[in-house]
Amino acid sequence: MFSPKNSGNLVVGKNLLERGNGKLTELIQKIASGETGVGSVIIDNKNCYLAYAPMSETEMNFVIVIEADEVVAPANANKQAILDTTEKFLSEMSMHIFNVLGLLALVIFILVMAVAFAANKLADNFINPIKKLTDGVKEIAGGDLNKKIQLDTGDEIESLAVSFNAMTDELQRYMTNLTKVTADKERIATELNVATNIQTGMLPNMFPAFPERDEFDIYATMHAAKEVGGDFYDFYLLDENHLVITIADVSGKGVPAALFMAISKTILRNFAMSMQDPNDFAAVMELSNRQICENNDEMMFVTVFMGMIDIRTGEFIYVNGGHNPPLVCHNGKFKYIDVGKSCVLGIDEDVPFKQQKMQLSKGDIIFLYTDGVTEAMNEQGEQYLPEHLEEELNREDSSEDLTTLLENMQVSIKQHAGKAEQSDDITMLAFRLN
């Protein structure tokens, strides 16, 4: 307690003033004046806090002096405790972070190993089978059709390998069949070539046909639409004075028509050669028709025009069997011969045929042809037509040789057809009486 009216307190105040400094003097003066406050002072070289306040019910002042160390000791203790706690926390946190980082590193390591294992597994289950499949395909592509790709992956790659194996089996069967088909085609081509040669050999093809005879000229051509055809022509001397000319067209094309053509040609010639009297020329056609009708289960037929020329007199006897009417050139002018109506051979064995005749003069030309000429079509589907044939023949010089005449007609037909494919056999025969 401190009172300015108490002598004892004055002594204490004096001692404090002597031990203190100017700051303490200032505080004592504030105490004496009845102020309240706290201040820091140095007493005996020690930092102290001095707190003071008047006591209202007395004339005294309450003053307390505490060393600064005692005041801040709890704070320092708390500070140290905080520092210790913080250090411990940081240490524990560092350890925890280290543990977490270690665990994370372990997890990363495990993941890396798992990825590596998965990659190896992927290589075993995917990449390696694909490589094996690729190698197998290369061997197959190289021609080893016996190669089989064995995979047991249980997925689409195995299915693909199975498909490739099935493909090689199918390729082997295809190659075997192709070899057989190729061999068959080559055999058929060879046989057709032989058939072509045989058919060509059956037709008179040496010109001039009768070099020792200057009373007449004759020339003929046949261009088949396929390897072999159904058209044919024929000419032969029955004796020194009678020449038979024939042109015919078998229904259909190819090998069947060629076989039917060979039979028809042989039958017609045989009956003509056995004829005893020129007046029996119609009988030749009737007898030939009956024999052709026999065993004709395929119901094939043939159109025929046959004529016989008496070289001495120029008499021309002819019989038509459903064939296109020929043209005759008289005085340099071509025109169609009237052949009337008639039936083809091979349909009705009892059908009658009519014999007709006309007189030829020196220089007259008989032009025979098949419907492959008048029905030759161009790219627009337009036919050559009989009228066009007559016009083209009349454009030709009738005095030129028959070879040139038929070659020019062939050129005219080809020019009309253009790039269109030949659809039928084209056969022509020309005879001139000298």
PDB file of N, CA and C in Angstrom, residues 207-285:
ATOM      1  N   PHE A 207     -10.151 -73.602-154.584  1.00  0.00           N
ATOM      2  CA  PHE A 207     -10.584 -72.778-155.722  1.00  0.00           C
ATOM      3  C   PHE A 207      -9.369 -72.378-156.566  1.00  0.00           C
ATOM      4  N   PRO A 208      -9.525 -72.414-157.893  1.00  0.00           N
ATOM      5  CA  PRO A 208     -10.745 -72.789-158.620  1.00  0.00           C
ATOM      6  C   PRO A 208     -11.076 -74.268-158.403  1.00  0.00           C
ATOM      7  N   ALA A 209     -12.379 -74.520-158.273  1.00  0.00           N
ATOM      8  CA  ALA A 209     -12.830 -75.867-157.941  1.00  0.00           C
ATOM      9  C   ALA A 209     -12.652 -76.834-159.110  1.00  0.00           C
ATOM     10  N   PHE A 210     -12.877 -76.348-160.327  1.00  0.00           N
ATOM     11  CA  PHE A 210     -12.741 -77.200-161.515  1.00  0.00           C
ATOM     12  C   PHE A 210     -11.843 -76.479-162.525  1.00  0.00           C
ATOM     13  N   PRO A 211     -10.539 -76.488-162.275  1.00  0.00           N
ATOM     14  CA  PRO A 211      -9.632 -75.705-163.140  1.00  0.00           C
ATOM     15  C   PRO A 211      -9.618 -76.155-164.595  1.00  0.00           C
ATOM     16  N   GLU A 212     -10.016 -77.390-164.825  1.00  0.00           N
ATOM     17  CA  GLU A 212     -10.003 -77.904-166.208  1.00  0.00           C
ATOM     18  C   GLU A 212     -11.269 -77.523-166.976  1.00  0.00           C
ATOM     19  N   ARG A 213     -12.248 -76.958-166.251  1.00  0.00           N
ATOM     20  CA  ARG A 213     -13.503 -76.594-166.902  1.00  0.00           C
ATOM     21  C   ARG A 213     -13.601 -75.077-167.011  1.00  0.00           C
ATOM     22  N   ASP A 214     -13.734 -74.595-168.252  1.00  0.00           N
ATOM     23  CA  ASP A 214     -13.864 -73.161-168.456  1.00  0.00           C
ATOM     24  C   ASP A 214     -15.281 -72.759-168.836  1.00  0.00           C
ATOM     25  N   GLU A 215     -16.213 -73.749-168.785  1.00  0.00           N
ATOM     26  CA  GLU A 215     -17.594 -73.428-169.139  1.00  0.00           C
ATOM     27  C   GLU A 215     -18.315 -72.666-168.024  1.00  0.00           C
ATOM     28  N   PHE A 216     -17.765 -72.708-166.816  1.00  0.00           N
ATOM     29  CA  PHE A 216     -18.423 -72.052-165.683  1.00  0.00           C
ATOM     30  C   PHE A 216     -17.378 -71.695-164.617  1.00  0.00           C
ATOM     31  N   ASP A 217     -17.765 -70.785-163.742  1.00  0.00           N
ATOM     32  CA  ASP A 217     -16.968 -70.429-162.561  1.00  0.00           C
ATOM     33  C   ASP A 217     -17.840 -70.612-161.326  1.00  0.00           C
ATOM     34  N   ILE A 218     -17.208 -70.957-160.213  1.00  0.00           N
ATOM     35  CA  ILE A 218     -17.954 -71.095-158.964  1.00  0.00           C
ATOM     36  C   ILE A 218     -17.033 -70.733-157.793  1.00  0.00           C
ATOM     37  N   TYR A 219     -17.621 -70.052-156.795  1.00  0.00           N
ATOM     38  CA  TYR A 219     -16.856 -69.669-155.603  1.00  0.00           C
ATOM     39  C   TYR A 219     -17.830 -69.577-154.426  1.00  0.00           C
ATOM     40  N   ALA A 220     -17.362 -69.970-153.225  1.00  0.00           N
ATOM     41  CA  ALA A 220     -18.233 -69.959-152.039  1.00  0.00           C
ATOM     42  C   ALA A 220     -17.402 -69.663-150.794  1.00  0.00           C
ATOM     43  N   THR A 221     -18.068 -69.071-149.780  1.00  0.00           N
ATOM     44  CA  THR A 221     -17.443 -68.794-148.481  1.00  0.00           C
ATOM     45  C   THR A 221     -18.433 -69.095-147.363  1.00  0.00           C
ATOM     46  N   MET A 222     -17.889 -69.451-146.205  1.00  0.00           N
ATOM     47  CA  MET A 222     -18.722 -69.672-145.008  1.00  0.00           C
ATOM     48  C   MET A 222     -17.977 -69.139-143.797  1.00  0.00           C
ATOM     49  N   HIS A 223     -18.590 -68.179-143.072  1.00  0.00           N
ATOM     50  CA  HIS A 223     -18.014 -67.599-141.859  1.00  0.00           C
ATOM     51  C   HIS A 223     -18.947 -67.938-140.699  1.00  0.00           C
ATOM     52  N   ALA A 224     -18.498 -68.871-139.854  1.00  0.00           N
ATOM     53  CA  ALA A 224     -19.338 -69.322-138.737  1.00  0.00           C
ATOM     54  C   ALA A 224     -19.341 -68.290-137.619  1.00  0.00           C
ATOM     55  N   ALA A 225     -20.490 -68.179-136.934  1.00  0.00           N
ATOM     56  CA  ALA A 225     -20.586 -67.260-135.791  1.00  0.00           C
ATOM     57  C   ALA A 225     -19.843 -67.819-134.588  1.00  0.00           C
ATOM     58  N   LYS A 226     -19.713 -69.147-134.511  1.00  0.00           N
ATOM     59  CA  LYS A 226     -18.955 -69.797-133.444  1.00  0.00           C
ATOM     60  C   LYS A 226     -17.859 -70.644-134.068  1.00  0.00           C
ATOM     61  N   GLU A 227     -17.244 -71.508-133.243  1.00  0.00           N
ATOM     62  CA  GLU A 227     -16.156 -72.332-133.766  1.00  0.00           C
ATOM     63  C   GLU A 227     -16.635 -73.197-134.921  1.00  0.00           C
ATOM     64  N   VAL A 228     -17.827 -73.732-134.782  1.00  0.00           N
ATOM     65  CA  VAL A 228     -18.434 -74.506-135.859  1.00  0.00           C
ATOM     66  C   VAL A 228     -19.819 -73.944-136.109  1.00  0.00           C
ATOM     67  N   GLY A 229     -20.329 -74.147-137.320  1.00  0.00           N
ATOM     68  CA  GLY A 229     -21.605 -73.552-137.660  1.00  0.00           C
ATOM     69  C   GLY A 229     -22.604 -74.559-138.192  1.00  0.00           C
ATOM     70  N   GLY A 230     -23.801 -74.036-138.456  1.00  0.00           N
ATOM     71  CA  GLY A 230     -24.865 -74.869-138.993  1.00  0.00           C
ATOM     72  C   GLY A 230     -25.114 -74.626-140.468  1.00  0.00           C
ATOM     73  N   ASP A 231     -24.474 -73.595-141.034  1.00  0.00           N
ATOM     74  CA  ASP A 231     -24.598 -73.352-142.469  1.00  0.00           C
ATOM     75  C   ASP A 231     -23.698 -74.321-143.238  1.00  0.00           C
ATOM     76  N   PHE A 232     -24.090 -74.625-144.437  1.00  0.00           N
ATOM     77  CA  PHE A 232     -23.166 -75.327-145.321  1.00  0.00           C
ATOM     78  C   PHE A 232     -23.542 -75.051-146.768  1.00  0.00           C
ATOM     79  N   TYR A 233     -22.559 -75.225-147.626  1.00  0.00           N
ATOM     80  CA  TYR A 233     -22.777 -75.154-149.062  1.00  0.00           C
ATOM     81  C   TYR A 233     -22.132 -76.400-149.668  1.00  0.00           C
ATOM     82  N   ASP A 234     -22.528 -76.711-150.888  1.00  0.00           N
ATOM     83  CA  ASP A 234     -21.957 -77.884-151.557  1.00  0.00           C
ATOM     84  C   ASP A 234     -22.116 -77.713-153.062  1.00  0.00           C
ATOM     85  N   PHE A 235     -21.207 -78.251-153.817  1.00  0.00           N
ATOM     86  CA  PHE A 235     -21.326 -78.299-155.288  1.00  0.00           C
ATOM     87  C   PHE A 235     -20.494 -79.481-155.787  1.00  0.00           C
ATOM     88  N   TYR A 236     -21.015 -80.134-156.806  1.00  0.00           N
ATOM     89  CA  TYR A 236     -20.360 -81.324-157.353  1.00  0.00           C
ATOM     90  C   TYR A 236     -20.987 -81.645-158.712  1.00  0.00           C
ATOM     91  N   LEU A 237     -20.199 -82.298-159.557  1.00  0.00           N
ATOM     92  CA  LEU A 237     -20.657 -82.716-160.885  1.00  0.00           C
ATOM     93  C   LEU A 237     -21.285 -84.095-160.791  1.00  0.00           C
ATOM     94  N   LEU A 238     -22.529 -84.220-161.273  1.00  0.00           N
ATOM     95  CA  LEU A 238     -23.151 -85.540-161.351  1.00  0.00           C
ATOM     96  C   LEU A 238     -22.575 -86.332-162.531  1.00  0.00           C
ATOM     97  N   ASP A 239     -22.284 -85.600-163.585  1.00  0.00           N
ATOM     98  CA  ASP A 239     -21.626 -86.165-164.765  1.00  0.00           C
ATOM     99  C   ASP A 239     -20.891 -85.038-165.451  1.00  0.00           C
ATOM    100  N   GLU A 240     -20.524 -85.212-166.696  1.00  0.00           N
ATOM    101  CA  GLU A 240     -19.756 -84.201-167.398  1.00  0.00           C
ATOM    102  C   GLU A 240     -20.546 -82.923-167.634  1.00  0.00           C
ATOM    103  N   ASN A 241     -21.853 -83.031-167.588  1.00  0.00           N
ATOM    104  CA  ASN A 241     -22.661 -81.893-168.025  1.00  0.00           C
ATOM    105  C   ASN A 241     -23.588 -81.329-166.951  1.00  0.00           C
ATOM    106  N   HIS A 242     -23.708 -81.966-165.804  1.00  0.00           N
ATOM    107  CA  HIS A 242     -24.665 -81.526-164.788  1.00  0.00           C
ATOM    108  C   HIS A 242     -23.936 -81.213-163.472  1.00  0.00           C
ATOM    109  N   LEU A 243     -24.095 -79.956-163.025  1.00  0.00           N
ATOM    110  CA  LEU A 243     -23.481 -79.479-161.778  1.00  0.00           C
ATOM    111  C   LEU A 243     -24.588 -79.210-160.762  1.00  0.00           C
ATOM    112  N   VAL A 244     -24.446 -79.789-159.579  1.00  0.00           N
ATOM    113  CA  VAL A 244     -25.402 -79.558-158.491  1.00  0.00           C
ATOM    114  C   VAL A 244     -24.811 -78.519-157.533  1.00  0.00           C
ATOM    115  N   ILE A 245     -25.636 -77.516-157.166  1.00  0.00           N
ATOM    116  CA  ILE A 245     -25.227 -76.529-156.155  1.00  0.00           C
ATOM    117  C   ILE A 245     -26.250 -76.565-155.021  1.00  0.00           C
ATOM    118  N   THR A 246     -25.751 -76.443-153.796  1.00  0.00           N
ATOM    119  CA  THR A 246     -26.617 -76.519-152.612  1.00  0.00           C
ATOM    120  C   THR A 246     -26.159 -75.492-151.585  1.00  0.00           C
ATOM    121  N   ILE A 247     -27.129 -74.875-150.937  1.00  0.00           N
ATOM    122  CA  ILE A 247     -26.832 -74.043-149.767  1.00  0.00           C
ATOM    123  C   ILE A 247     -27.907 -74.318-148.734  1.00  0.00           C
ATOM    124  N   ALA A 248     -27.521 -74.376-147.454  1.00  0.00           N
ATOM    125  CA  ALA A 248     -28.473 -74.771-146.408  1.00  0.00           C
ATOM    126  C   ALA A 248     -28.114 -74.077-145.098  1.00  0.00           C
ATOM    127  N   ASP A 249     -29.102 -74.022-144.223  1.00  0.00           N
ATOM    128  CA  ASP A 249     -28.935 -73.381-142.911  1.00  0.00           C
ATOM    129  C   ASP A 249     -29.678 -74.220-141.876  1.00  0.00           C
ATOM    130  N   VAL A 250     -28.917 -74.797-140.941  1.00  0.00           N
ATOM    131  CA  VAL A 250     -29.499 -75.618-139.880  1.00  0.00           C
ATOM    132  C   VAL A 250     -29.943 -74.718-138.734  1.00  0.00           C
ATOM    133  N   SER A 251     -31.055 -75.071-138.089  1.00  0.00           N
ATOM    134  CA  SER A 251     -31.522 -74.307-136.932  1.00  0.00           C
ATOM    135  C   SER A 251     -30.505 -74.408-135.795  1.00  0.00           C
ATOM    136  N   GLY A 252     -30.309 -73.302-135.106  1.00  0.00           N
ATOM    137  CA  GLY A 252     -29.357 -73.298-134.002  1.00  0.00           C
ATOM    138  C   GLY A 252     -27.939 -73.046-134.478  1.00  0.00           C
ATOM    139  N   LYS A 253     -27.035 -73.103-133.515  1.00  0.00           N
ATOM    140  CA  LYS A 253     -25.620 -72.845-133.800  1.00  0.00           C
ATOM    141  C   LYS A 253     -24.762 -73.811-133.000  1.00  0.00           C
ATOM    142  N   GLY A 254     -23.487 -73.743-133.234  1.00  0.00           N
ATOM    143  CA  GLY A 254     -22.553 -74.533-132.440  1.00  0.00           C
ATOM    144  C   GLY A 254     -22.499 -75.985-132.850  1.00  0.00           C
ATOM    145  N   VAL A 255     -22.070 -76.823-131.891  1.00  0.00           N
ATOM    146  CA  VAL A 255     -21.822 -78.235-132.174  1.00  0.00           C
ATOM    147  C   VAL A 255     -23.080 -78.978-132.608  1.00  0.00           C
ATOM    148  N   PRO A 256     -24.233 -78.818-131.910  1.00  0.00           N
ATOM    149  CA  PRO A 256     -25.431 -79.548-132.368  1.00  0.00           C
ATOM    150  C   PRO A 256     -25.784 -79.220-133.818  1.00  0.00           C
ATOM    151  N   ALA A 257     -25.725 -77.936-134.170  1.00  0.00           N
ATOM    152  CA  ALA A 257     -26.038 -77.542-135.538  1.00  0.00           C
ATOM    153  C   ALA A 257     -25.015 -78.118-136.512  1.00  0.00           C
ATOM    154  N   ALA A 258     -23.735 -78.151-136.097  1.00  0.00           N
ATOM    155  CA  ALA A 258     -22.701 -78.696-136.974  1.00  0.00           C
ATOM    156  C   ALA A 258     -22.921 -80.185-137.233  1.00  0.00           C
ATOM    157  N   LEU A 259     -23.325 -80.935-136.197  1.00  0.00           N
ATOM    158  CA  LEU A 259     -23.601 -82.360-136.374  1.00  0.00           C
ATOM    159  C   LEU A 259     -24.799 -82.567-137.306  1.00  0.00           C
ATOM    160  N   PHE A 260     -25.851 -81.776-137.074  1.00  0.00           N
ATOM    161  CA  PHE A 260     -27.038 -81.895-137.911  1.00  0.00           C
ATOM    162  C   PHE A 260     -26.712 -81.484-139.343  1.00  0.00           C
ATOM    163  N   MET A 261     -25.835 -80.495-139.495  1.00  0.00           N
ATOM    164  CA  MET A 261     -25.399 -80.051-140.823  1.00  0.00           C
ATOM    165  C   MET A 261     -24.671 -81.170-141.569  1.00  0.00           C
ATOM    166  N   ALA A 262     -23.779 -81.881-140.849  1.00  0.00           N
ATOM    167  CA  ALA A 262     -23.015 -82.958-141.485  1.00  0.00           C
ATOM    168  C   ALA A 262     -23.950 -84.066-141.976  1.00  0.00           C
ATOM    169  N   ILE A 263     -24.937 -84.382-141.129  1.00  0.00           N
ATOM    170  CA  ILE A 263     -25.893 -85.424-141.511  1.00  0.00           C
ATOM    171  C   ILE A 263     -26.709 -84.976-142.721  1.00  0.00           C
ATOM    172  N   SER A 264     -27.215 -83.747-142.663  1.00  0.00           N
ATOM    173  CA  SER A 264     -28.064 -83.246-143.751  1.00  0.00           C
ATOM    174  C   SER A 264     -27.297 -83.179-145.064  1.00  0.00           C
ATOM    175  N   LYS A 265     -26.071 -82.677-145.006  1.00  0.00           N
ATOM    176  CA  LYS A 265     -25.261 -82.558-146.224  1.00  0.00           C
ATOM    177  C   LYS A 265     -25.018 -83.924-146.863  1.00  0.00           C
ATOM    178  N   THR A 266     -24.702 -84.891-146.014  1.00  0.00           N
ATOM    179  CA  THR A 266     -24.421 -86.234-146.524  1.00  0.00           C
ATOM    180  C   THR A 266     -25.662 -86.855-147.156  1.00  0.00           C
ATOM    181  N   ILE A 267     -26.812 -86.712-146.490  1.00  0.00           N
ATOM    182  CA  ILE A 267     -28.059 -87.281-147.010  1.00  0.00           C
ATOM    183  C   ILE A 267     -28.420 -86.643-148.347  1.00  0.00           C
ATOM    184  N   LEU A 268     -28.344 -85.317-148.426  1.00  0.00           N
ATOM    185  CA  LEU A 268     -28.704 -84.616-149.663  1.00  0.00           C
ATOM    186  C   LEU A 268     -27.800 -85.045-150.821  1.00  0.00           C
ATOM    187  N   ARG A 269     -26.514 -85.123-150.579  1.00  0.00           N
ATOM    188  CA  ARG A 269     -25.592 -85.511-151.649  1.00  0.00           C
ATOM    189  C   ARG A 269     -25.844 -86.961-152.086  1.00  0.00           C
ATOM    190  N   ASN A 270     -26.050 -87.852-151.104  1.00  0.00           N
ATOM    191  CA  ASN A 270     -26.246 -89.267-151.452  1.00  0.00           C
ATOM    192  C   ASN A 270     -27.465 -89.455-152.346  1.00  0.00           C
ATOM    193  N   PHE A 271     -28.594 -88.789-151.997  1.00  0.00           N
ATOM    194  CA  PHE A 271     -29.786 -88.947-152.834  1.00  0.00           C
ATOM    195  C   PHE A 271     -29.603 -88.281-154.195  1.00  0.00           C
ATOM    196  N   ALA A 272     -28.882 -87.149-154.224  1.00  0.00           N
ATOM    197  CA  ALA A 272     -28.649 -86.490-155.518  1.00  0.00           C
ATOM    198  C   ALA A 272     -27.758 -87.352-156.415  1.00  0.00           C
ATOM    199  N   MET A 273     -26.749 -87.976-155.847  1.00  0.00           N
ATOM    200  CA  MET A 273     -25.839 -88.797-156.639  1.00  0.00           C
ATOM    201  C   MET A 273     -26.531 -90.053-157.169  1.00  0.00           C
ATOM    202  N   SER A 274     -27.577 -90.495-156.451  1.00  0.00           N
ATOM    203  CA  SER A 274     -28.281 -91.712-156.887  1.00  0.00           C
ATOM    204  C   SER A 274     -29.446 -91.405-157.824  1.00  0.00           C
ATOM    205  N   MET A 275     -29.649 -90.136-158.142  1.00  0.00           N
ATOM    206  CA  MET A 275     -30.766 -89.738-159.009  1.00  0.00           C
ATOM    207  C   MET A 275     -30.530 -90.268-160.423  1.00  0.00           C
ATOM    208  N   GLN A 276     -31.561 -90.840-161.026  1.00  0.00           N
ATOM    209  CA  GLN A 276     -31.473 -91.420-162.366  1.00  0.00           C
ATOM    210  C   GLN A 276     -31.916 -90.450-163.454  1.00  0.00           C
ATOM    211  N   ASP A 277     -32.824 -89.563-163.120  1.00  0.00           N
ATOM    212  CA  ASP A 277     -33.410 -88.673-164.124  1.00  0.00           C
ATOM    213  C   ASP A 277     -33.498 -87.271-163.541  1.00  0.00           C
ATOM    214  N   PRO A 278     -33.129 -86.229-164.288  1.00  0.00           N
ATOM    215  CA  PRO A 278     -33.243 -84.854-163.793  1.00  0.00           C
ATOM    216  C   PRO A 278     -34.637 -84.487-163.335  1.00  0.00           C
ATOM    217  N   ASN A 279     -35.631 -85.152-163.877  1.00  0.00           N
ATOM    218  CA  ASN A 279     -36.990 -84.862-163.465  1.00  0.00           C
ATOM    219  C   ASN A 279     -37.294 -85.386-162.063  1.00  0.00           C
ATOM    220  N   ASP A 280     -36.357 -86.130-161.488  1.00  0.00           N
ATOM    221  CA  ASP A 280     -36.535 -86.653-160.130  1.00  0.00           C
ATOM    222  C   ASP A 280     -35.931 -85.726-159.070  1.00  0.00           C
ATOM    223  N   PHE A 281     -35.604 -84.483-159.464  1.00  0.00           N
ATOM    224  CA  PHE A 281     -34.899 -83.604-158.525  1.00  0.00           C
ATOM    225  C   PHE A 281     -35.759 -83.270-157.307  1.00  0.00           C
ATOM    226  N   ALA A 282     -37.065 -83.135-157.469  1.00  0.00           N
ATOM    227  CA  ALA A 282     -37.944 -82.894-156.322  1.00  0.00           C
ATOM    228  C   ALA A 282     -37.945 -84.095-155.393  1.00  0.00           C
ATOM    229  N   ALA A 283     -37.830 -85.298-155.975  1.00  0.00           N
ATOM    230  CA  ALA A 283     -37.811 -86.517-155.172  1.00  0.00           C
ATOM    231  C   ALA A 283     -36.571 -86.563-154.288  1.00  0.00           C
ATOM    232  N   VAL A 284     -35.482 -85.991-154.767  1.00  0.00           N
ATOM    233  CA  VAL A 284     -34.267 -85.934-153.951  1.00  0.00           C
ATOM    234  C   VAL A 284     -34.545 -85.197-152.645  1.00  0.00           C
ATOM    235  N   MET A 285     -35.255 -84.089-152.733  1.00  0.00           N
ATOM    236  CA  MET A 285     -35.567 -83.296-151.536  1.00  0.00           C
ATOM    237  C   MET A 285     -36.541 -84.040-150.635  1.00  0.00           C
TER     238      MET A 285
END
